[in-house]
PDB file of C-alpha atoms in Angstrom:
ATOM      1  CA  MET A 134      10.695 -11.814  11.362  1.00 59.00           C
ATOM      2  CA  GLY A 135      14.125 -11.288  12.796  1.00 66.00           C
ATOM      3  CA  GLU A 136      17.668 -12.561  11.069  1.00 81.00           C
ATOM      4  CA  CYS A 137      16.553 -15.330   8.137  1.00 89.00           C
ATOM      5  CA  ASP A 138      15.992 -16.436   4.985  1.00 92.00           C
ATOM      6  CA  TYR A 139      12.287 -17.165   3.744  1.00 94.00           C
ATOM      7  CA  VAL A 140      10.449 -18.744   0.585  1.00 95.00           C
ATOM      8  CA  LEU A 141       9.045 -15.706  -0.946  1.00 95.00           C
ATOM      9  CA  ALA A 142       7.323 -17.889  -4.014  1.00 96.00           C
ATOM     10  CA  MET A 143       7.975 -20.974  -5.686  1.00 95.00           C
ATOM     11  CA  ASP A 144       6.429 -23.057  -8.247  1.00 95.00           C
ATOM     12  CA  CYS A 145       4.797 -25.399  -6.223  1.00 92.00           C
ATOM     13  CA  LEU A 146       3.617 -28.130  -8.850  1.00 91.00           C
ATOM     14  CA  TYR A 147       6.895 -29.084 -10.258  1.00 92.00           C
ATOM     15  CA  ALA A 148       9.438 -26.955  -8.180  1.00 92.00           C
ATOM     16  CA  SER A 149      11.420 -25.753 -11.147  1.00 95.00           C
ATOM     17  CA  TRP A 150      12.092 -22.423  -9.728  1.00 96.00           C
ATOM     18  CA  LEU A 151      12.190 -20.910  -6.351  1.00 96.00           C
ATOM     19  CA  ILE A 152      12.573 -17.415  -4.337  1.00 97.00           C
ATOM     20  CA  TYR A 153      14.031 -16.554  -1.289  1.00 95.00           C
ATOM     21  CA  GLY A 154      14.133 -13.416   0.789  1.00 96.00           C
ATOM     22  CA  ARG A 155      16.659 -12.629   3.244  1.00 94.00           C
ATOM     23  CA  THR A 156      16.155 -10.290   6.077  1.00 90.00           C
ATOM     24  CA  GLU A 157      18.246  -8.448   8.470  1.00 87.00           C
ATOM     25  CA  LYS A 158      18.113  -5.580  10.977  1.00 79.00           C
ATOM     26  CA  CYS A 159      16.981  -2.580   8.589  1.00 76.00           C
ATOM     27  CA  SER A 160      20.495  -0.581  10.057  1.00 68.00           C
ATOM     28  CA  ARG A 161      23.504  -1.120  12.034  1.00 65.00           C
ATOM     29  CA  ASN A 162      21.796   0.723  15.256  1.00 60.00           C
ATOM     30  CA  SER A 163      18.359  -0.916  14.490  1.00 58.00           C
ATOM     31  CA  VAL A 164      16.920  -2.272  17.609  1.00 55.00           C
ATOM     32  CA  THR A 165      13.428  -3.545  16.375  1.00 58.00           C
ATOM     33  CA  GLY A 166      12.177  -4.475  12.869  1.00 65.00           C
ATOM     34  CA  SER A 167      13.720  -6.521   9.711  1.00 79.00           C
ATOM     35  CA  CYS A 168      13.879  -5.313   6.069  1.00 87.00           C
ATOM     36  CA  LEU A 169      14.626  -7.559   3.229  1.00 92.00           C
ATOM     37  CA  SER A 170      18.168  -7.102   2.294  1.00 93.00           C
ATOM     38  CA  SER A 171      18.738  -9.219  -0.452  1.00 96.00           C
ATOM     39  CA  VAL A 172      16.716 -11.539  -2.938  1.00 97.00           C
ATOM     40  CA  THR A 173      18.113 -15.154  -4.608  1.00 97.00           C
ATOM     41  CA  VAL A 174      16.677 -16.826  -7.434  1.00 97.00           C
ATOM     42  CA  PHE A 175      17.014 -20.376  -7.988  1.00 96.00           C
ATOM     43  CA  SER A 176      16.551 -22.538 -10.936  1.00 95.00           C
ATOM     44  CA  GLY A 177      18.059 -25.777 -12.244  1.00 89.00           C
ATOM     45  CA  ALA A 178      21.811 -25.903 -11.454  1.00 89.00           C
ATOM     46  CA  SER A 179      21.437 -21.807 -11.675  1.00 93.00           C
ATOM     47  CA  ALA A 180      21.230 -19.313  -8.676  1.00 95.00           C
ATOM     48  CA  VAL A 181      21.600 -15.839  -8.698  1.00 97.00           C
ATOM     49  CA  GLU A 182      21.406 -13.428  -5.685  1.00 97.00           C
ATOM     50  CA  LEU A 183      20.476  -9.492  -6.054  1.00 97.00           C
ATOM     51  CA  GLN A 184      21.781  -7.487  -3.131  1.00 96.00           C
ATOM     52  CA  ARG A 185      21.463  -4.231  -1.777  1.00 94.00           C
ATOM     53  CA  GLY A 186      23.507  -1.548  -3.970  1.00 94.00           C
ATOM     54  CA  TRP A 187      22.236  -3.368  -7.375  1.00 95.00           C
ATOM     55  CA  ILE A 188      25.063  -5.647  -6.637  1.00 96.00           C
ATOM     56  CA  ILE A 189      24.744  -9.272  -8.488  1.00 96.00           C
ATOM     57  CA  ASN A 190      26.205 -12.288  -6.615  1.00 96.00           C
ATOM     58  CA  HIS A 191      26.639 -15.302  -9.240  1.00 93.00           C
ATOM     59  CA  GLN A 192      28.676 -17.998  -7.598  1.00 89.00           C
ATOM     60  CA  GLY A 193      30.574 -16.094  -5.518  1.00 91.00           C
ATOM     61  CA  ASN A 194      31.184 -13.432  -8.064  1.00 93.00           C
ATOM     62  CA  LYS A 195      29.819 -10.022  -7.089  1.00 95.00           C
ATOM     63  CA  MET A 196      29.508  -7.345  -9.839  1.00 93.00           C
ATOM     64  CA  ASN A 197      27.572  -4.741 -10.952  1.00 92.00           C
ATOM     65  CA  ILE A 198      25.786  -3.663 -14.444  1.00 91.00           C
ATOM     66  CA  THR A 199      25.577  -0.319 -16.271  1.00 90.00           C
ATOM     67  CA  ASP A 200      22.672   1.789 -16.856  1.00 91.00           C
ATOM     68  CA  GLY A 201      21.011  -0.462 -19.942  1.00 91.00           C
ATOM     69  CA  GLY A 202      23.605  -3.420 -19.520  1.00 91.00           C
ATOM     70  CA  THR A 203      22.661  -6.963 -18.995  1.00 94.00           C
ATOM     71  CA  LEU A 204      23.769  -9.737 -17.728  1.00 93.00           C
ATOM     72  CA  LYS A 205      22.996 -13.951 -18.934  1.00 93.00           C
ATOM     73  CA  THR A 206      23.512 -16.727 -16.528  1.00 90.00           C
ATOM     74  CA  GLY A 207      22.020 -20.101 -17.637  1.00 91.00           C
ATOM     75  CA  PRO A 208      17.960 -19.705 -17.505  1.00 94.00           C
ATOM     76  CA  MET A 209      18.243 -16.106 -16.303  1.00 96.00           C
ATOM     77  CA  THR A 210      18.839 -12.743 -17.908  1.00 96.00           C
ATOM     78  CA  VAL A 211      19.680  -9.878 -15.564  1.00 97.00           C
ATOM     79  CA  SER A 212      19.113  -5.843 -16.599  1.00 97.00           C
ATOM     80  CA  PHE A 213      19.200  -2.611 -14.942  1.00 96.00           C
ATOM     81  CA  ASP A 214      17.298   0.464 -15.972  1.00 94.00           C
ATOM     82  CA  GLY A 215      19.245   2.797 -13.541  1.00 93.00           C
ATOM     83  CA  ARG A 216      16.308   2.563 -11.102  1.00 93.00           C
ATOM     84  CA  ASN A 217      15.914  -1.388 -10.625  1.00 96.00           C
ATOM     85  CA  LEU A 218      17.406  -5.050 -11.355  1.00 97.00           C
ATOM     86  CA  ARG A 219      15.063  -7.125 -13.146  1.00 97.00           C
ATOM     87  CA  LEU A 220      15.577 -11.110 -13.619  1.00 98.00           C
ATOM     88  CA  LEU A 221      13.851 -12.591 -16.474  1.00 97.00           C
ATOM     89  CA  LEU A 222      13.292 -16.257 -16.016  1.00 96.00           C
ATOM     90  CA  GLU A 223      13.238 -18.060 -19.430  1.00 94.00           C
ATOM     91  CA  GLY A 224      10.565 -20.448 -20.014  1.00 90.00           C
ATOM     92  CA  SER A 225       8.516 -19.855 -16.927  1.00 93.00           C
ATOM     93  CA  GLY A 226       7.150 -16.129 -17.442  1.00 94.00           C
ATOM     94  CA  VAL A 227       8.697 -15.205 -13.627  1.00 97.00           C
ATOM     95  CA  GLU A 228      10.084 -11.607 -13.744  1.00 97.00           C
ATOM     96  CA  VAL A 229      11.607 -10.204 -10.095  1.00 98.00           C
ATOM     97  CA  VAL A 230      11.913  -6.457 -10.295  1.00 97.00           C
ATOM     98  CA  TRP A 231      14.713  -5.944  -7.258  1.00 97.00           C
ATOM     99  CA  ASP A 232      14.853  -1.783  -6.034  1.00 95.00           C
ATOM    100  CA  GLY A 233      18.210  -2.495  -4.942  1.00 94.00           C
ATOM    101  CA  LEU A 234      17.639  -1.501  -1.614  1.00 91.00           C
ATOM    102  CA  VAL A 235      14.695  -3.225   0.549  1.00 90.00           C
ATOM    103  CA  SER A 236      11.630  -3.526  -1.868  1.00 93.00           C
ATOM    104  CA  VAL A 237      10.738  -6.486  -4.353  1.00 96.00           C
ATOM    105  CA  HIS A 238       7.873  -7.292  -6.800  1.00 96.00           C
ATOM    106  CA  ILE A 239       7.724 -11.054  -7.958  1.00 96.00           C
ATOM    107  CA  LEU A 240       5.674 -11.310 -11.086  1.00 95.00           C
ATOM    108  CA  VAL A 241       4.188 -14.792 -12.427  1.00 95.00           C
ATOM    109  CA  PRO A 242       1.786 -15.798 -15.158  1.00 93.00           C
ATOM    110  CA  MET A 243      -1.742 -16.270 -14.060  1.00 88.00           C
ATOM    111  CA  GLY A 244      -2.831 -19.805 -13.893  1.00 85.00           C
ATOM    112  CA  THR A 245       0.949 -20.720 -12.005  1.00 92.00           C
ATOM    113  CA  ASN A 246       0.346 -22.395  -8.911  1.00 91.00           C
ATOM    114  CA  THR A 247       2.502 -20.835  -6.546  1.00 94.00           C
ATOM    115  CA  CYS A 248       3.531 -20.765  -2.724  1.00 92.00           C
ATOM    116  CA  GLY A 249       5.273 -19.233  -0.298  1.00 93.00           C
ATOM    117  CA  LEU A 250       4.903 -16.298   1.731  1.00 91.00           C
ATOM    118  CA  CYS A 251       3.745 -13.954  -1.301  1.00 90.00           C
ATOM    119  CA  GLY A 252       0.297 -16.245  -1.697  1.00 89.00           C
ATOM    120  CA  ASN A 253      -0.599 -19.184  -4.049  1.00 89.00           C
ATOM    121  CA  ASN A 254      -1.883 -16.545  -7.024  1.00 87.00           C
ATOM    122  CA  ASP A 255      -5.125 -17.959  -7.395  1.00 86.00           C
ATOM    123  CA  PHE A 256      -6.749 -14.640  -7.218  1.00 85.00           C
ATOM    124  CA  ASN A 257      -8.380 -15.242  -4.072  1.00 83.00           C
ATOM    125  CA  PRO A 258      -6.576 -13.070  -1.148  1.00 80.00           C
ATOM    126  CA  THR A 259      -8.427 -14.665   2.142  1.00 80.00           C
ATOM    127  CA  ASN A 260      -6.550 -18.027   1.788  1.00 80.00           C
ATOM    128  CA  ASP A 261      -2.897 -16.388   1.046  1.00 81.00           C
ATOM    129  CA  LEU A 262      -1.518 -16.691   4.531  1.00 79.00           C
ATOM    130  CA  LEU A 263      -0.929 -20.341   4.485  1.00 81.00           C
ATOM    131  CA  THR A 264       1.705 -22.255   6.259  1.00 83.00           C
ATOM    132  CA  ARG A 265       4.012 -24.808   4.426  1.00 85.00           C
ATOM    133  CA  GLY A 266       1.833 -27.579   5.714  1.00 82.00           C
ATOM    134  CA  GLY A 267      -1.459 -25.366   3.826  1.00 82.00           C
ATOM    135  CA  VAL A 268      -2.733 -24.208   7.034  1.00 83.00           C
ATOM    136  CA  LEU A 269      -4.112 -20.606   7.820  1.00 80.00           C
ATOM    137  CA  GLY A 270      -2.065 -19.125  10.689  1.00 77.00           C
ATOM    138  CA  THR A 271      -0.962 -15.763  12.369  1.00 78.00           C
ATOM    139  CA  SER A 272       1.489 -13.843  10.393  1.00 76.00           C
ATOM    140  CA  VAL A 273       4.532 -14.919  12.675  1.00 77.00           C
ATOM    141  CA  ALA A 274       3.681 -18.859  12.349  1.00 82.00           C
ATOM    142  CA  ILE A 275       3.347 -18.647   8.644  1.00 84.00           C
ATOM    143  CA  GLY A 276       6.703 -16.624   8.520  1.00 83.00           C
ATOM    144  CA  ASP A 277       8.420 -19.544  10.937  1.00 86.00           C
ATOM    145  CA  SER A 278       7.120 -22.102   8.740  1.00 88.00           C
ATOM    146  CA  TRP A 279       8.486 -20.967   5.227  1.00 90.00           C
ATOM    147  CA  ALA A 280      12.023 -20.145   7.232  1.00 91.00           C
ATOM    148  CA  VAL A 281      14.910 -21.759   5.181  1.00 89.00           C
ATOM    149  CA  ASP A 282      17.469 -22.247   8.456  1.00 85.00           C
ATOM    150  CA  ARG A 283      20.401 -23.205   6.337  1.00 77.00           C
ATOM    151  CA  TYR A 284      23.088 -21.507   8.530  1.00 74.00           C
ATOM    152  CA  SER A 285      21.761 -21.380  11.759  1.00 78.00           C
ATOM    153  CA  ARG A 286      20.834 -18.057  11.808  1.00 74.00           C
ATOM    154  CA  CYS A 287      16.793 -18.164  12.648  1.00 80.00           C
ATOM    155  CA  GLU A 288      15.172 -18.227  15.565  1.00 65.00           C
ATOM    156  CA  ASN A 289      11.816 -19.344  16.515  1.00 57.00           C
ATOM    157  CA  ASN A 290       9.825 -16.196  15.958  1.00 52.00           C
ATOM    158  CA  LEU A 291       6.368 -18.090  17.064  1.00 45.00           C
ATOM    159  CA  ALA A 292       8.176 -18.665  20.726  1.00 50.00           C
ATOM    160  CA  SER A 293      10.517 -15.959  21.292  1.00 50.00           C
ATOM    161  CA  SER A 294       7.790 -13.337  19.959  1.00 48.00           C
ATOM    162  CA  ASN A 295       5.399 -14.802  23.080  1.00 51.00           C
ATOM    163  CA  GLN A 296       8.479 -14.481  25.117  1.00 52.00           C
ATOM    164  CA  ARG A 297       9.696 -11.273  24.870  1.00 53.00           C
ATOM    165  CA  CYS A 298       6.393  -9.275  24.205  1.00 62.00           C
ATOM    166  CA  VAL A 299       5.832  -9.970  27.812  1.00 59.00           C
ATOM    167  CA  MET A 300       9.017  -7.820  28.592  1.00 52.00           C
ATOM    168  CA  THR A 301       8.774  -5.396  26.079  1.00 54.00           C
ATOM    169  CA  SER A 302       4.957  -4.735  26.429  1.00 68.00           C
ATOM    170  CA  LYS A 303       3.107  -5.974  23.351  1.00 75.00           C
ATOM    171  CA  ARG A 304       0.597  -3.084  24.021  1.00 79.00           C
ATOM    172  CA  LEU A 305       3.147  -0.932  23.481  1.00 82.00           C
ATOM    173  CA  ALA A 306       4.050  -2.383  20.212  1.00 81.00           C
ATOM    174  CA  ALA A 307       0.706  -2.662  18.774  1.00 83.00           C
ATOM    175  CA  GLU A 308      -0.145   1.005  19.538  1.00 84.00           C
ATOM    176  CA  ARG A 309       3.007   2.136  17.849  1.00 82.00           C
ATOM    177  CA  CYS A 310       2.941  -0.321  14.828  1.00 84.00           C
ATOM    178  CA  GLU A 311      -1.052   0.952  14.344  1.00 83.00           C
ATOM    179  CA  ALA A 312       0.238   4.559  14.597  1.00 83.00           C
ATOM    180  CA  ALA A 313       2.952   4.109  12.024  1.00 79.00           C
ATOM    181  CA  PHE A 314       0.271   2.349   9.260  1.00 75.00           C
ATOM    182  CA  LYS A 315      -2.233   5.444  10.382  1.00 76.00           C
ATOM    183  CA  ALA A 316       0.921   7.895   9.488  1.00 70.00           C
ATOM    184  CA  MET A 317       1.767   6.144   6.123  1.00 61.00           C
ATOM    185  CA  GLY A 318      -1.773   6.781   4.988  1.00 65.00           C
ATOM    186  CA  LEU A 319      -2.844   2.996   4.520  1.00 64.00           C
ATOM    187  CA  SER A 320      -5.882   3.659   6.048  1.00 62.00           C
ATOM    188  CA  ARG A 321      -7.388   5.002   2.964  1.00 65.00           C
ATOM    189  CA  CYS A 322      -6.345   1.906   1.155  1.00 66.00           C
ATOM    190  CA  SER A 323      -8.905  -0.547   1.014  1.00 65.00           C
ATOM    191  CA  ILE A 324      -6.848  -3.620   2.682  1.00 67.00           C
ATOM    192  CA  ASP A 325      -6.999  -5.425   5.750  1.00 71.00           C
ATOM    193  CA  ASN A 326      -4.068  -3.809   7.839  1.00 73.00           C
ATOM    194  CA  VAL A 327      -4.818  -6.536  10.790  1.00 76.00           C
ATOM    195  CA  PRO A 328      -2.036  -9.291   9.474  1.00 72.00           C
ATOM    196  CA  TYR A 329       0.248  -6.782   8.234  1.00 76.00           C
ATOM    197  CA  ILE A 330       0.182  -4.875  12.172  1.00 78.00           C
ATOM    198  CA  ALA A 331       0.686  -8.306  13.866  1.00 77.00           C
ATOM    199  CA  GLY A 332       3.671  -9.101  11.426  1.00 74.00           C
ATOM    200  CA  CYS A 333       4.918  -5.400  12.838  1.00 78.00           C
ATOM    201  CA  VAL A 334       4.094  -6.395  16.454  1.00 77.00           C
ATOM    202  CA  ALA A 335       6.169  -9.634  15.904  1.00 71.00           C
ATOM    203  CA  ASP A 336       9.015  -8.016  14.793  1.00 70.00           C
ATOM    204  CA  VAL A 337       9.132  -5.453  17.546  1.00 69.00           C
ATOM    205  CA  CYS A 338       8.679  -8.295  19.861  1.00 66.00           C
ATOM    206  CA  THR A 339      11.898 -10.398  18.435  1.00 56.00           C
ATOM    207  CA  GLN A 340      14.218  -8.221  18.055  1.00 52.00           C
TER     208      GLN A 340
END
């Protein structure tokens, strides 16, 4: 996915809220791959960014809250349980759970019409991989379509992955990604690994 901001999920019916995810290199010495580094929730005129280290960024003011503490701003309430930051969005039933490192869970009520990289919430996993235009596509094409390039920091991963994979060997990248998924024990899970492996290959080829 490279270094960029992406729409993870949003209210596709009324656009009353949306959630961006920022991806960056997984470490200063990282050569391949990208990781989620922060999540920003927008609702009306309010915006709250959840950063690594359980930091809350509100209007440029960065702060931490203690275990069991809460912070309320506009329609959002953020709490910390000593392990995760939880953001609740009033009136929508949306909950965002950030582990303070690289993982986020976005929970929305049943029947909420969503779109973004996390899918459309219609209980049909076969149509979640849609571009912004509503077309089924590869993981790279989908990522590019949901990119939010406000600061000209994103590159066109669809184009660059094809170019760079010629130089870095797409076959070798595929072998490494497939081995990584097998090592994680995901082969025992009843999920289709193909789109995730394709995304892994794209990350390797765009770094």
